[in-house]
Amino acid sequence: MSASIYLASSSPRRRDLLQQMGVTFDLLLGRKPPREPAGVDESVMPGEKPDDYVRRITQQKAEVAWQRLLLRTSLPHRPVLAADTTVALGADILGTPGDAEEAREMLTRL
């Protein structure tokens, strides 16, 4: 069976979930610039709520992945699945910790 979608993610967990659901997919990952669009800036905008942040970032990831697909003219056009994992505590978005101390602080807060 041929793949039905492209997965624009290197996350092994996302691959596992799709496989468990029986979804066939091919990975659509970025290549080195300048040929393909740059990745997504995942900075949180001032006052941005977690649900708005996730929608914005996921939409941008999907758009970048679609542009990558268009540049790869030998690939057939199929739907692209993009996703984002964000940890939030109330309205506070917890990004990737910069070091072990910051990670401990985040885990303590959670």
CSV table of C-alpha atoms in Angstrom, one decimal:
chain,number,residue,atom,x,y,z
A,1,MET,CA,0.0,0.0,0.0
A,2,SER,CA,1.3,3.4,-0.8
A,3,ALA,CA,1.5,6.2,1.7
A,4,SER,CA,-1.6,8.3,2.1
A,5,ILE,CA,0.0,11.4,3.8
A,6,TYR,CA,3.4,13.1,4.5
A,7,LEU,CA,4.4,13.5,8.1
A,8,ALA,CA,6.4,16.7,8.6
A,9,SER,CA,8.0,15.7,11.9
A,10,SER,CA,11.0,13.8,13.1
A,11,SER,CA,9.3,12.7,16.3
A,12,PRO,CA,9.4,9.0,16.8
A,13,ARG,CA,6.2,9.3,19.0
A,14,ARG,CA,4.2,10.8,16.2
A,15,ARG,CA,5.4,8.0,13.8
A,16,ASP,CA,4.4,5.4,16.4
A,17,LEU,CA,0.9,6.9,16.9
A,18,LEU,CA,0.3,7.0,13.1
A,19,GLN,CA,1.4,3.4,12.8
A,20,GLN,CA,-0.8,2.3,15.7
A,21,MET,CA,-3.8,3.9,13.9
A,22,GLY,CA,-2.9,2.2,10.7
A,23,VAL,CA,-2.1,5.5,8.8
A,24,THR,CA,0.4,5.0,6.0
A,25,PHE,CA,2.9,7.9,5.6
A,26,ASP,CA,6.2,9.0,4.3
A,27,LEU,CA,8.4,11.5,6.2
A,28,LEU,CA,8.7,14.9,4.7
A,29,LEU,CA,11.7,16.5,6.5
A,30,GLY,CA,13.7,19.6,5.7
A,31,ARG,CA,16.9,19.6,3.8
A,32,LYS,CA,19.7,22.2,4.1
A,33,PRO,CA,18.9,25.7,3.0
A,34,PRO,CA,18.9,27.7,0.7
A,35,ARG,CA,16.9,25.4,-1.5
A,36,GLU,CA,14.1,24.8,1.0
A,37,PRO,CA,12.3,27.2,3.3
A,38,ALA,CA,13.8,27.8,6.7
A,39,GLY,CA,12.2,26.2,9.8
A,40,VAL,CA,9.6,27.8,12.0
A,41,ASP,CA,10.6,30.4,14.7
A,42,GLU,CA,8.8,28.9,17.7
A,43,SER,CA,9.2,32.0,19.9
A,44,VAL,CA,6.2,32.8,22.0
A,45,MET,CA,4.6,36.2,21.2
A,46,PRO,CA,3.9,38.6,24.1
A,47,GLY,CA,0.6,37.7,25.7
A,48,GLU,CA,0.0,34.7,23.5
A,49,LYS,CA,-2.2,32.0,25.0
A,50,PRO,CA,-1.1,28.3,24.7
A,51,ASP,CA,-3.9,27.2,22.4
A,52,ASP,CA,-3.3,30.2,20.1
A,53,TYR,CA,0.5,29.5,20.2
A,54,VAL,CA,0.0,25.8,19.2
A,55,ARG,CA,-2.4,26.7,16.4
A,56,ARG,CA,0.0,29.3,15.0
A,57,ILE,CA,3.1,27.2,15.2
A,58,THR,CA,1.4,24.1,13.7
A,59,GLN,CA,0.0,26.2,10.9
A,60,GLN,CA,3.4,27.6,10.1
A,61,LYS,CA,5.0,24.1,10.2
A,62,ALA,CA,2.4,22.8,7.8
A,63,GLU,CA,2.9,25.8,5.4
A,64,VAL,CA,6.7,25.3,5.5
A,65,ALA,CA,6.3,21.6,4.9
A,66,TRP,CA,3.9,22.2,1.9
A,67,GLN,CA,6.5,24.6,0.4
A,68,ARG,CA,9.2,21.9,0.8
A,69,LEU,CA,6.9,19.5,-1.0
A,70,LEU,CA,6.3,21.9,-3.9
A,71,LEU,CA,10.1,22.2,-4.3
A,72,ARG,CA,10.5,18.5,-4.5
A,73,THR,CA,8.9,18.2,-7.9
A,74,SER,CA,9.3,14.4,-8.1
A,75,LEU,CA,7.0,13.8,-5.1
A,76,PRO,CA,3.3,13.3,-5.6
A,77,HIS,CA,1.1,15.8,-3.8
A,78,ARG,CA,-0.6,14.4,-0.8
A,79,PRO,CA,-1.9,15.9,2.5
A,80,VAL,CA,0.8,17.0,5.0
A,81,LEU,CA,0.5,16.4,8.7
A,82,ALA,CA,2.3,18.8,11.0
A,83,ALA,CA,2.1,18.9,14.8
A,84,ASP,CA,3.5,20.6,17.8
A,85,THR,CA,3.9,19.5,21.4
A,86,THR,CA,3.7,22.3,23.9
A,87,VAL,CA,3.7,22.1,27.7
A,88,ALA,CA,1.8,24.9,29.5
A,89,LEU,CA,0.9,25.6,33.1
A,90,GLY,CA,-2.3,27.7,33.0
A,91,ALA,CA,-1.5,30.5,30.5
A,92,ASP,CA,2.3,30.1,30.9
A,93,ILE,CA,4.0,28.3,28.0
A,94,LEU,CA,7.0,26.3,29.2
A,95,GLY,CA,9.6,26.1,26.4
A,96,THR,CA,12.5,23.8,26.1
A,97,PRO,CA,14.7,24.2,29.2
A,98,GLY,CA,18.1,25.7,28.6
A,99,ASP,CA,19.9,23.6,31.2
A,100,ALA,CA,19.4,21.0,34.0
A,101,GLU,CA,18.5,23.7,36.6
A,102,GLU,CA,15.8,25.2,34.4
A,103,ALA,CA,14.4,21.7,33.7
A,104,ARG,CA,14.3,21.0,37.5
A,105,GLU,CA,12.4,24.3,38.0
A,106,MET,CA,9.9,23.5,35.3
A,107,LEU,CA,9.3,20.0,36.7
A,108,THR,CA,8.9,21.4,40.2
A,109,ARG,CA,6.3,23.8,38.9
A,110,LEU,CA,4.4,21.0,37.2
